[in-house]
């Protein structure tokens, strides 16, 4: 009999009833005490009243702060993150929060919850290939990337309507298991993997985007890490690593754009309708103030081989672009002047952070030299993308997209189901097309020839940025397929050597992968 | 009315107290039954706990009987409130399996069982204005005030980064009422000079204020050396409250706030342990496996509880370190929810209010000062413990009197409430 009584009292329902009865009884009892002291409860005004008010203040402070955690702790993203890995209660209670999965454009999983012994672990199927873009969400090491910025909607905490508000309020009163909303991104895991494969043993970044609406198709930074394997030792070794694998070079790495910046100088020249030709000799570009002469890279190559270099000769803009003639652009910079050059960097938004469309990752602000102390020699170096000019790979991709598209820089769009947002207008459609044709020429018959792909017309510009602490950085920006570009790309390989030899083939591989995915077909179904 | 009451039998001499204790008995037994059924059905432990409950109820009614026989006219709500808190504590110690066959004579536990009796006896000793003895023996309390922290520093044991007394007790708890007595005594003696009639900046007033300040400051140095930040906080509040009560000058609140800000900054930037505590308080989620573990587990438990709680015995207190001691409130909040635990907090707060009321009716200034100081101690202790558990303030390692398993805190607060009761029974 005692046993059956015990088993009855041990059922959870009975316990809830028991504690509810207890709470009600306790309330009645405390009311009793209050009633019994009804006649002698008031403190006389003065010091006693003021000091006697302090315990009530404590009651209020403790009550409200306790309610914050006890009822609405799920509004704290860190609380939920740690709870997934440290709360031993697991599924036994209805207060666990499942994080929404992340899908790519083809509805392939990029991140999902994995249940392991009462704890929830986040799994990333493509691992290091998207480690920077997707980021990680870990009970100990925090969160990063899109996992961090999209936290509210992934956790179902985002309040968009009155219904959401009341749902959260009700959940504060009675905790129920909540499931966050899945999120579909604009990226393609195949492209992501291809890009990661290209970058695998190098340092650098690749950003591919849709020039029509700013959708990010792939964004990879290298060296990367595996978010599935995070543990204390691994995390510490990553944090201490000199290659800084946690840095998302695509949006936070600042690089000199090198010759890719010549596109913008050329654009300014087209805007002003300057049809200049210069004679580019082997003497290079010399200013009167004693700065060293500025040469083409062929000059240095010939010097090493002890050959004679004759220079590019008389050049017009399109030939100068396709041969990436430093001397031509140095002369052109003197004719344009500092104001015009700084104006085009401003028009390209180099002096601003890159805001995402609605929500996503913000790109770092570029570095533009001050106007005040720009000498003629520095201006010439600025025109070939050296000097103090630094931009992120994402920014270069946006510029490539604007040239290949309608002359507008779009805000990078990470989520599939949102509207594209134009950011800055770089130029008009006509000028953009004119420049794009010159870039196609640069790939067809110029420095970017290794970006050529059979059957697809590619436009682009290589860049080789001098690096004071080692080998040059190799860059390439481009777009394909002409006449209706679907993908703009920026490739940056740290210490990769010549842009034409290292970065342009990488871009070609990316274009081919995109073509295989069917991105370049006209009948592509998309949700825009 | 009065005549009728005196003609009744002994039990009805203090009718309010009697009926409150009577209704409360069912409350405690109800809680005890459901705490019992969560335990393993080991008969020995069951009997042991039954004995403990019986001893507790006996000590409660013995206390009542003593008060009745002595004809005490003290406030009838003190004893029921203390019994409520202690009953809560005993049931929760039972539920958390603190009470085992290995150590049935744990002194902390015995002090908990006897706390209603200690309260009553203290009340009976000091009632009828005999609390004034304290003012005459102020120097003994002064020696105690400085001696105990020094004793702890020289003879203490280090545990978890803090210094404890011999046998890992916390004798510094006893310093709290000693501080109240010393400050009240000094303020009472300087009463005329500090009263509102004289200027604050006159020579005599400043002299006595500076003297009192230094007497207050000396033990603080020991507490800081001992890394006992809860104690520093408590004595700071006591100091400000007593100064204000003695003089009635609101400027002491402003000075107190300035002092608190300066002290907080020093705490933040210069004391290395303070920094660690500060960080594990501000950002426990950044170190969930190390410094933040305890507070995070406490928050999980509370979140599991929600508004009405998950039911007595349905919680998971095992993961919270020191759950029977400093973090018992987290376990109560988990099982009885926001409502139940807020009622517990309210019981403390109301106890403190009754103590303020008793002080306001005191016959002389010294009793009023001791009363206000002791009344403030109750909510300060509550705030230090519960505030730490709910992450409102950094953890200070202070137990919740009568509810936590902390012998010294239990004893101290039995004295404190006994004094308050005695003040209300000045006859």
XYZ file of N, CA, C and O in Angstrom, chain A residues 6 9-12 14-23 25-27 29-30 32-34 36-37 39-44 46-56 58-59 61-63 65-67 69-74 76 78-83 86-89 92-93 95 97 119 139-140 172-175 232, chain B residues 16 20 23-24 26-27 30-31 34 37-38 41 77 80-81 84 88 241 244-245 248 250 253 285-286 288-290 296-297 299-314 316 319 329 333-341 343 345-346 349-350 352-354 356-357 359-360 368 372 379 382-383 386 390-392:
632
model
N 3.508 5.628 -2.852
C 4.758 6.278 -3.268
C 4.819 6.458 -4.770
O 5.182 7.509 -5.268
N 2.750 9.313 -5.835
C 3.342 10.630 -5.595
C 4.535 10.879 -6.488
O 5.011 11.995 -6.576
N 5.028 9.816 -7.120
C 6.208 10.022 -7.948
C 5.881 10.394 -9.394
O 6.779 10.697 -10.162
N 4.616 10.372 -9.765
C 4.302 10.724 -11.151
C 4.403 12.244 -11.325
O 4.049 12.997 -10.423
N 4.933 12.677 -12.488
C 5.171 14.115 -12.692
C 3.911 14.968 -12.533
O 3.984 16.064 -11.972
N 1.356 14.452 -10.668
C 1.079 14.580 -9.240
C 1.992 15.623 -8.617
O 1.580 16.402 -7.760
N 3.226 15.656 -9.101
C 4.195 16.587 -8.520
C 3.852 18.024 -8.876
O 3.987 18.919 -8.058
N 3.427 18.217 -10.115
C 3.032 19.581 -10.518
C 1.857 20.022 -9.656
O 1.832 21.134 -9.130
N 0.891 19.098 -9.488
C -0.279 19.429 -8.664
C 0.174 19.734 -7.244
O -0.231 20.730 -6.641
N 1.074 18.878 -6.732
C 1.549 19.069 -5.359
C 2.198 20.428 -5.197
O 1.924 21.152 -4.228
N 3.069 20.801 -6.172
C 3.756 22.083 -6.004
C 2.780 23.230 -6.182
O 2.903 24.256 -5.511
N 1.779 23.058 -7.077
C 0.789 24.117 -7.239
C -0.007 24.306 -5.951
O -0.209 25.441 -5.496
N -0.413 23.184 -5.359
C -1.133 23.264 -4.084
C -0.267 23.951 -3.040
O -0.723 24.824 -2.291
N 1.001 23.582 -3.041
C 1.922 24.176 -2.079
C 1.993 25.692 -2.270
O 1.928 26.458 -1.307
N 2.113 26.109 -3.538
C 2.232 27.549 -3.811
C 0.960 28.274 -3.362
O 1.017 29.335 -2.734
N -1.186 27.311 -1.071
C -1.212 27.285 0.390
C -0.275 28.347 0.955
O -0.620 29.099 1.877
N 0.921 28.425 0.350
C 1.917 29.395 0.812
C 1.372 30.820 0.652
O 1.529 31.662 1.542
N 0.726 31.052 -0.490
C 0.141 32.381 -0.720
C -0.890 32.695 0.360
O -0.897 33.790 0.931
N -1.109 31.451 3.287
C -0.443 31.612 4.574
C 0.172 33.003 4.704
O 0.030 33.667 5.736
N 0.846 33.448 3.630
C 1.458 34.778 3.691
C 0.386 35.857 3.802
O 0.571 36.867 4.470
N -2.362 35.445 5.401
C -2.700 35.341 6.825
C -1.811 36.253 7.650
O -2.272 37.015 8.488
N -0.511 36.130 7.373
C 0.457 36.926 8.135
C 0.199 38.412 7.888
O 0.159 39.216 8.826
N -0.038 38.752 6.620
C -0.301 40.159 6.299
C -1.549 40.639 7.026
O -1.582 41.753 7.551
N -2.888 39.424 9.750
C -2.738 39.462 11.199
C -1.986 40.699 11.654
O -2.041 41.061 12.818
N -1.250 41.323 10.718
C -0.512 42.533 11.105
C -1.127 43.775 10.480
O -0.451 44.772 10.276
N -3.180 45.986 11.494
C -3.278 47.219 12.283
C -1.921 47.846 12.565
O -1.842 49.020 12.888
N -0.889 47.038 12.500
C 0.417 47.604 12.857
C 1.449 47.297 11.783
O 2.426 46.618 12.011
N 1.147 47.771 10.591
C 2.028 47.479 9.470
C 2.711 48.737 8.967
O 3.747 48.678 8.336
N 2.090 49.861 9.225
C 2.597 51.104 8.637
C 3.796 51.608 9.420
O 3.728 51.737 10.635
N 4.847 51.912 8.692
C 6.002 52.486 9.355
C 5.785 53.981 9.488
O 5.217 54.611 8.571
N 6.187 54.575 10.613
C 6.047 56.025 10.749
C 6.917 56.721 9.712
O 7.991 56.232 9.372
N 9.463 59.246 7.886
C 10.782 59.653 8.343
C 11.800 58.582 8.023
O 11.642 57.860 7.035
N 12.811 58.466 8.877
C 13.904 57.548 8.570
C 13.427 56.111 8.422
O 13.888 55.387 7.551
N 12.477 55.700 9.244
C 12.054 54.295 9.191
C 11.331 53.976 7.905
O 11.480 52.908 7.336
N 10.536 54.933 7.454
C 9.794 54.695 6.222
C 10.759 54.541 5.051
O 10.583 53.675 4.191
N 11.780 55.383 5.019
C 12.719 55.340 3.894
C 13.568 54.076 3.944
O 13.667 53.350 2.948
N 14.136 53.778 5.105
C 14.950 52.555 5.170
C 14.070 51.315 5.035
O 14.482 50.328 4.440
N 12.867 51.379 5.548
C 11.962 50.235 5.460
C 11.467 49.973 4.052
O 10.923 48.901 3.765
N 11.687 50.954 3.166
C 11.284 50.739 1.773
C 12.330 49.927 1.012
O 12.018 49.311 -0.005
N 13.546 49.902 1.526
C 14.628 49.194 0.823
C 14.324 47.712 0.566
O 14.553 47.234 -0.541
N 13.809 46.945 1.547
C 13.524 45.533 1.224
C 12.526 45.367 0.092
O 12.649 44.431 -0.712
N 11.571 46.292 -0.028
C 10.631 46.189 -1.155
C 11.347 46.437 -2.481
O 11.036 45.802 -3.488
N 14.387 45.657 -3.069
C 15.112 44.418 -3.351
C 14.160 43.373 -3.920
O 14.474 42.674 -4.888
N 12.957 43.309 -3.328
C 11.955 42.355 -3.821
C 11.661 42.605 -5.292
O 11.642 41.677 -6.119
N 13.545 44.291 -7.520
C 14.723 44.070 -8.362
C 14.934 42.579 -8.590
O 15.099 42.126 -9.725
N 14.886 41.820 -7.504
C 15.105 40.378 -7.616
C 14.005 39.746 -8.463
O 14.270 38.950 -9.359
N 12.743 40.149 -8.204
C 11.619 39.560 -8.938
C 11.734 39.785 -10.432
O 11.633 38.846 -11.220
N 14.391 40.707 -12.229
C 15.571 40.115 -12.859
C 15.437 38.600 -12.934
O 15.852 37.982 -13.906
N 14.832 38.036 -11.904
C 14.624 36.588 -11.926
C 13.666 36.204 -13.048
O 13.874 35.227 -13.754
N 12.617 37.005 -13.224
C 11.653 36.724 -14.292
C 12.332 36.791 -15.648
O 12.030 36.034 -16.560
N 15.266 35.834 -16.445
C 15.906 34.553 -16.753
C 14.929 33.409 -16.709
O 14.968 32.506 -17.524
N 14.046 33.455 -15.725
C 13.205 32.288 -15.528
C 12.127 32.177 -16.602
O 11.734 31.082 -16.977
N 11.663 33.319 -17.097
C 10.625 33.272 -18.121
C 11.199 33.521 -19.521
O 10.869 32.820 -20.457
N 12.053 34.524 -19.633
C 12.428 34.973 -20.976
C 13.898 34.763 -21.300
O 14.460 35.473 -22.120
N 14.503 33.769 -20.676
C 15.924 33.536 -20.957
C 16.145 33.191 -22.421
O 17.214 33.428 -22.965
N 15.110 32.660 -23.083
C 15.294 32.236 -24.477
C 15.459 33.420 -25.417
O 15.732 33.237 -26.603
N 17.793 35.477 -24.911
C 19.226 35.732 -24.874
C 19.927 34.722 -25.778
O 19.913 33.526 -25.494
N 23.028 33.985 -26.275
C 24.113 33.240 -25.643
C 23.577 32.148 -24.727
O 24.126 31.058 -24.652
N 22.499 32.463 -24.042
C 21.882 31.467 -23.159
C 21.498 30.230 -23.963
O 21.821 29.101 -23.599
N 20.808 30.449 -25.081
C 20.363 29.305 -25.887
C 21.543 28.537 -26.457
O 21.534 27.311 -26.510
N 22.557 29.275 -26.866
C 23.727 28.625 -27.465
C 24.381 27.693 -26.449
O 24.680 26.535 -26.755
N 24.579 28.195 -25.233
C 25.235 27.377 -24.222
C 24.311 26.270 -23.743
O 24.745 25.154 -23.479
N 23.019 26.569 -23.681
C 22.071 25.561 -23.202
C 22.108 24.298 -24.052
O 21.980 23.189 -23.542
N 25.150 22.384 -22.712
C 25.469 22.211 -21.295
C 24.279 21.894 -20.406
O 24.460 21.613 -19.241
N 23.077 21.993 -20.922
C 21.922 21.704 -20.076
C 21.667 20.209 -20.090
O 21.339 19.643 -21.135
N 21.841 19.524 -18.948
C 21.695 18.064 -18.949
C 20.249 17.607 -19.111
O 19.996 16.424 -19.266
N 19.312 18.545 -19.080
C 17.902 18.143 -19.095
C 17.473 17.620 -20.459
O 16.559 16.816 -20.548
N 14.060 15.832 -22.079
C 13.107 15.495 -21.035
C 12.182 16.658 -20.745
O 11.088 16.487 -20.232
N 12.643 17.840 -21.074
C 11.814 19.000 -20.808
C 11.412 19.621 -22.128
O 12.029 19.387 -23.149
N 11.667 22.637 -23.011
C 12.142 24.007 -23.121
C 13.362 24.111 -23.999
O 14.108 25.049 -23.904
N 15.452 24.514 -27.548
C 15.222 25.270 -28.770
C 16.050 24.672 -29.892
O 17.265 24.612 -29.810
N 22.299 16.329 -25.882
C 22.856 17.619 -26.267
C 22.676 17.807 -27.766
O 22.623 16.849 -28.527
N 28.585 25.773 -28.341
C 28.289 26.170 -26.957
C 29.470 26.782 -26.225
O 29.270 27.585 -25.328
N 30.683 26.410 -26.573
C 31.821 26.982 -25.849
C 32.438 28.146 -26.608
O 32.714 29.187 -26.033
N 7.051 32.566 -22.821
C 7.621 32.976 -21.540
C 6.818 32.427 -20.379
O 7.368 32.066 -19.347
N 5.507 32.329 -20.560
C 4.658 31.819 -19.479
C 4.742 30.308 -19.378
O 4.881 29.751 -18.301
N 4.643 29.632 -20.505
C 4.780 28.171 -20.524
C 5.831 27.839 -21.573
O 5.647 28.084 -22.754
N 6.939 27.292 -21.111
C 8.028 27.006 -22.051
C 7.677 25.791 -22.894
O 7.349 24.733 -22.381
N 38.872 22.324 -27.772
C 39.715 23.323 -27.124
C 41.095 23.450 -27.782
O 41.547 24.535 -28.097
N -2.421 34.749 17.607
C -1.977 34.916 16.210
C -0.837 33.962 15.902
O -0.862 33.235 14.907
N -0.973 30.823 13.300
C -0.032 30.865 12.171
C 0.856 29.622 12.181
O 1.029 28.968 11.146
N -1.268 26.480 11.097
C -1.504 26.333 9.649
C -0.206 26.024 8.921
O -0.184 25.272 7.942
N 0.864 26.587 9.435
C 2.145 26.411 8.778
C 2.632 24.972 8.853
O 3.301 24.494 7.934
N 1.057 22.246 8.470
C 0.577 21.443 7.334
C 1.372 21.760 6.076
O 1.676 20.885 5.272
N 1.692 23.031 5.935
C 2.474 23.468 4.783
C 3.804 22.730 4.729
O 4.194 22.174 3.692
N 3.393 18.970 4.156
C 3.045 18.727 2.740
C 4.303 18.759 1.869
O 4.557 17.872 1.060
N 5.104 19.790 2.065
C 6.348 19.899 1.293
C 7.257 18.712 1.611
O 7.857 18.125 0.708
N 6.395 15.374 -0.224
C 6.773 15.275 -1.636
C 8.274 15.303 -1.822
O 8.787 14.809 -2.811
N 9.302 11.561 -1.200
C 9.024 10.557 -2.230
C 9.965 10.677 -3.414
O 9.954 9.847 -4.293
N 10.832 11.713 -3.443
C 11.831 11.744 -4.513
C 13.056 10.931 -4.137
O 13.870 10.625 -4.983
N 14.004 4.657 -1.596
C 13.154 4.171 -0.505
C 13.978 3.438 0.545
O 13.601 2.379 1.022
N 4.594 37.646 14.453
C 4.882 37.138 13.111
C 6.323 36.681 12.954
O 6.644 35.990 11.990
N 6.643 32.583 13.262
C 6.123 31.852 12.097
C 6.942 32.075 10.825
O 7.156 31.133 10.058
N 7.453 33.296 10.640
C 8.249 33.531 9.434
C 9.564 32.766 9.493
O 9.984 32.159 8.496
N 8.793 29.215 8.849
C 8.526 28.993 7.420
C 9.832 28.821 6.654
O 10.003 27.874 5.877
N 11.175 25.340 5.088
C 11.531 25.321 3.666
C 12.924 24.732 3.493
O 13.162 23.830 2.682
N 23.129 52.988 6.205
C 21.773 52.962 6.756
C 21.779 53.466 8.200
O 20.934 54.275 8.598
N 22.381 57.183 8.419
C 21.160 57.913 8.044
C 20.124 57.837 9.165
O 19.496 58.835 9.522
N 19.961 56.643 9.736
C 18.948 56.487 10.785
C 19.308 57.338 12.013
O 18.442 57.932 12.643
N 19.363 61.238 10.406
C 18.246 61.724 9.603
C 18.679 62.632 8.471
O 17.889 63.384 7.919
N 19.799 63.175 4.728
C 19.756 62.436 3.452
C 21.077 62.518 2.705
O 21.302 61.743 1.770
N 23.010 59.320 2.002
C 22.692 58.463 0.852
C 23.554 58.854 -0.336
O 24.093 57.999 -1.039
N 28.595 33.206 -20.160
C 28.413 32.347 -21.335
C 29.681 32.239 -22.167
O 29.766 31.405 -23.046
N 30.657 33.113 -21.883
C 31.913 32.990 -22.622
C 32.805 31.897 -22.058
O 33.725 31.454 -22.729
N 31.579 28.755 -20.414
C 30.540 27.897 -19.844
C 31.096 26.675 -19.126
O 30.427 26.104 -18.275
N 32.321 26.269 -19.456
C 32.831 25.053 -18.836
C 33.676 25.350 -17.610
O 33.952 24.460 -16.824
N 34.096 26.613 -17.441
C 34.997 26.906 -16.326
C 34.339 27.874 -15.341
O 33.516 27.469 -14.550
N 25.735 29.359 -14.792
C 24.990 28.944 -15.975
C 24.055 27.784 -15.644
O 22.893 27.772 -16.046
N 24.564 26.831 -14.872
C 23.697 25.719 -14.477
C 22.524 26.222 -13.644
O 21.407 25.716 -13.749
N 21.124 29.148 -13.969
C 20.166 29.791 -14.884
C 19.370 28.749 -15.667
O 18.169 28.917 -15.905
N 20.034 27.654 -16.058
C 19.305 26.586 -16.761
C 18.205 26.035 -15.871
O 17.080 25.791 -16.316
N 18.570 25.813 -14.596
C 17.596 25.261 -13.658
C 16.401 26.209 -13.538
O 15.249 25.771 -13.618
N 16.686 27.491 -13.401
C 15.591 28.448 -13.237
C 14.731 28.508 -14.489
O 13.506 28.574 -14.421
N 15.390 28.458 -15.656
C 14.630 28.505 -16.903
C 13.749 27.272 -17.038
O 12.615 27.352 -17.519
N 14.275 26.138 -16.587
C 13.462 24.924 -16.621
C 12.210 25.096 -15.768
O 11.134 24.633 -16.108
N 12.371 25.804 -14.651
C 11.234 25.983 -13.745
C 10.108 26.801 -14.344
O 8.943 26.455 -14.193
N 10.457 27.861 -15.011
C 9.415 28.715 -15.567
C 8.597 29.387 -14.488
O 9.081 29.626 -13.386
N 7.330 29.673 -14.798
C 6.513 30.451 -13.876
C 6.041 29.604 -12.700
O 6.159 30.001 -11.545
N 5.486 28.412 -12.975
C 4.932 27.641 -11.856
C 5.841 26.497 -11.428
O 5.527 25.769 -10.499
N 6.964 26.344 -12.085
C 7.895 25.317 -11.646
C 7.612 23.974 -12.272
O 6.533 23.735 -12.835
N 8.589 23.071 -12.166
C 8.428 21.767 -12.805
C 7.887 20.743 -11.815
O 7.738 19.578 -12.146
N 7.593 21.150 -10.611
C 7.060 20.205 -9.626
C 8.125 19.799 -8.626
O 9.279 19.630 -8.986
N 7.705 19.612 -7.381
C 8.664 19.259 -6.328
C 9.306 17.922 -6.676
O 8.618 16.940 -6.947
N 10.613 17.898 -6.697
C 11.315 16.644 -6.961
C 11.547 16.356 -8.426
O 12.167 15.372 -8.763
N 11.056 17.232 -9.314
C 11.211 16.959 -10.749
C 12.424 17.669 -11.352
O 12.689 17.537 -12.526
N 16.537 19.023 -11.739
C 17.838 18.365 -11.906
C 18.901 19.142 -11.146
O 19.751 19.766 -11.749
N 23.484 18.914 -11.143
C 24.528 19.527 -11.958
C 25.028 20.851 -11.391
O 26.019 21.378 -11.866
N 18.637 28.274 -3.678
C 17.554 29.064 -4.265
C 17.300 28.658 -5.717
O 16.156 28.668 -6.178
N 13.762 27.560 -7.120
C 13.174 28.274 -8.261
C 12.838 27.305 -9.387
O 11.883 27.501 -10.128
N 13.638 26.251 -9.530
C 13.356 25.283 -10.582
C 12.078 24.503 -10.275
O 11.237 24.300 -11.141
N 11.915 24.091 -9.034
C 10.822 23.182 -8.726
C 9.533 23.903 -8.345
O 8.449 23.369 -8.557
N 9.658 25.090 -7.781
C 8.442 25.821 -7.421
C 8.210 27.022 -8.310
O 7.232 27.757 -8.149
N 9.128 27.237 -9.229
C 8.908 28.275 -10.227
C 9.125 29.682 -9.701
O 9.502 29.902 -8.555
N 8.853 30.619 -10.595
C 9.001 32.028 -10.238
C 8.069 32.388 -9.093
O 8.444 33.111 -8.172
N 6.853 31.834 -9.133
C 5.866 32.168 -8.101
C 6.329 31.708 -6.732
O 6.419 32.493 -5.792
N 6.660 30.420 -6.625
C 7.043 29.859 -5.333
C 8.268 30.542 -4.770
O 8.313 30.905 -3.588
N 9.290 30.752 -5.632
C 10.522 31.331 -5.106
C 10.318 32.800 -4.764
O 10.921 33.306 -3.823
N 7.614 33.989 -3.531
C 6.955 33.981 -2.227
C 7.983 33.792 -1.110
O 7.873 34.402 -0.051
N 11.108 34.770 -1.300
C 11.781 36.068 -1.192
C 10.893 37.037 -0.421
O 11.363 37.794 0.431
N 9.588 36.958 -0.696
C 8.671 37.860 -0.004
C 8.672 37.581 1.496
O 8.600 38.518 2.306
N 11.545 39.337 2.864
C 11.343 40.783 2.817
C 10.353 41.207 3.901
O 10.550 42.214 4.577
N 9.337 40.376 4.089
C 8.350 40.771 5.095
C 8.928 40.634 6.500
O 8.619 41.448 7.380
N 11.959 41.231 7.222
C 12.741 42.458 7.351
C 11.837 43.651 7.668
O 12.141 44.474 8.524
N 10.685 43.703 7.005
C 9.738 44.800 7.260
C 9.240 44.771 8.703
O 9.106 45.813 9.345
N 8.951 43.587 9.211
C 8.485 43.489 10.594
C 9.576 43.973 11.542
O 9.297 44.610 12.559
N 11.829 46.237 10.829
C 11.837 47.699 10.759
C 10.702 48.273 11.610
O 10.853 49.277 12.288
N 9.566 47.580 11.551
C 8.416 48.069 12.315
C 8.732 48.027 13.810
O 8.476 48.990 14.550
N 11.627 48.161 15.152
C 12.613 49.205 15.456
C 11.944 50.566 15.578
O 12.317 51.384 16.423
N 10.938 50.800 14.712
C 10.287 52.114 14.729
C 9.519 52.334 16.038
O 9.267 53.456 16.423
N 16.498 51.362 18.599
C 16.063 51.637 17.226
C 17.195 51.396 16.249
O 17.000 50.794 15.185
N 17.148 48.678 13.342
C 17.264 49.000 11.908
C 18.449 48.264 11.297
O 18.355 47.713 10.188
N 17.671 41.759 4.661
C 17.531 41.887 3.199
C 18.864 41.959 2.489
O 18.982 41.571 1.328
N 19.796 38.393 1.970
C 18.938 37.857 0.910
C 19.430 38.314 -0.462
O 19.567 37.523 -1.393
N 19.731 39.601 -0.542
C 20.151 40.163 -1.822
C 21.484 39.563 -2.255
O 21.663 39.227 -3.433
N 20.570 35.642 -3.230
C 19.670 35.450 -4.379
C 20.164 36.255 -5.574
O 20.140 35.769 -6.707
N 20.784 34.595 -9.285
C 20.075 34.973 -10.515
C 20.921 35.864 -11.416
O 20.420 36.425 -12.374
N 22.214 36.006 -11.098
C 23.158 36.765 -11.939
C 22.899 38.269 -11.919
O 23.305 38.982 -12.827
N 22.223 38.742 -10.852
C 22.013 40.189 -10.757
C 23.272 40.878 -10.256
O 23.589 41.989 -10.680
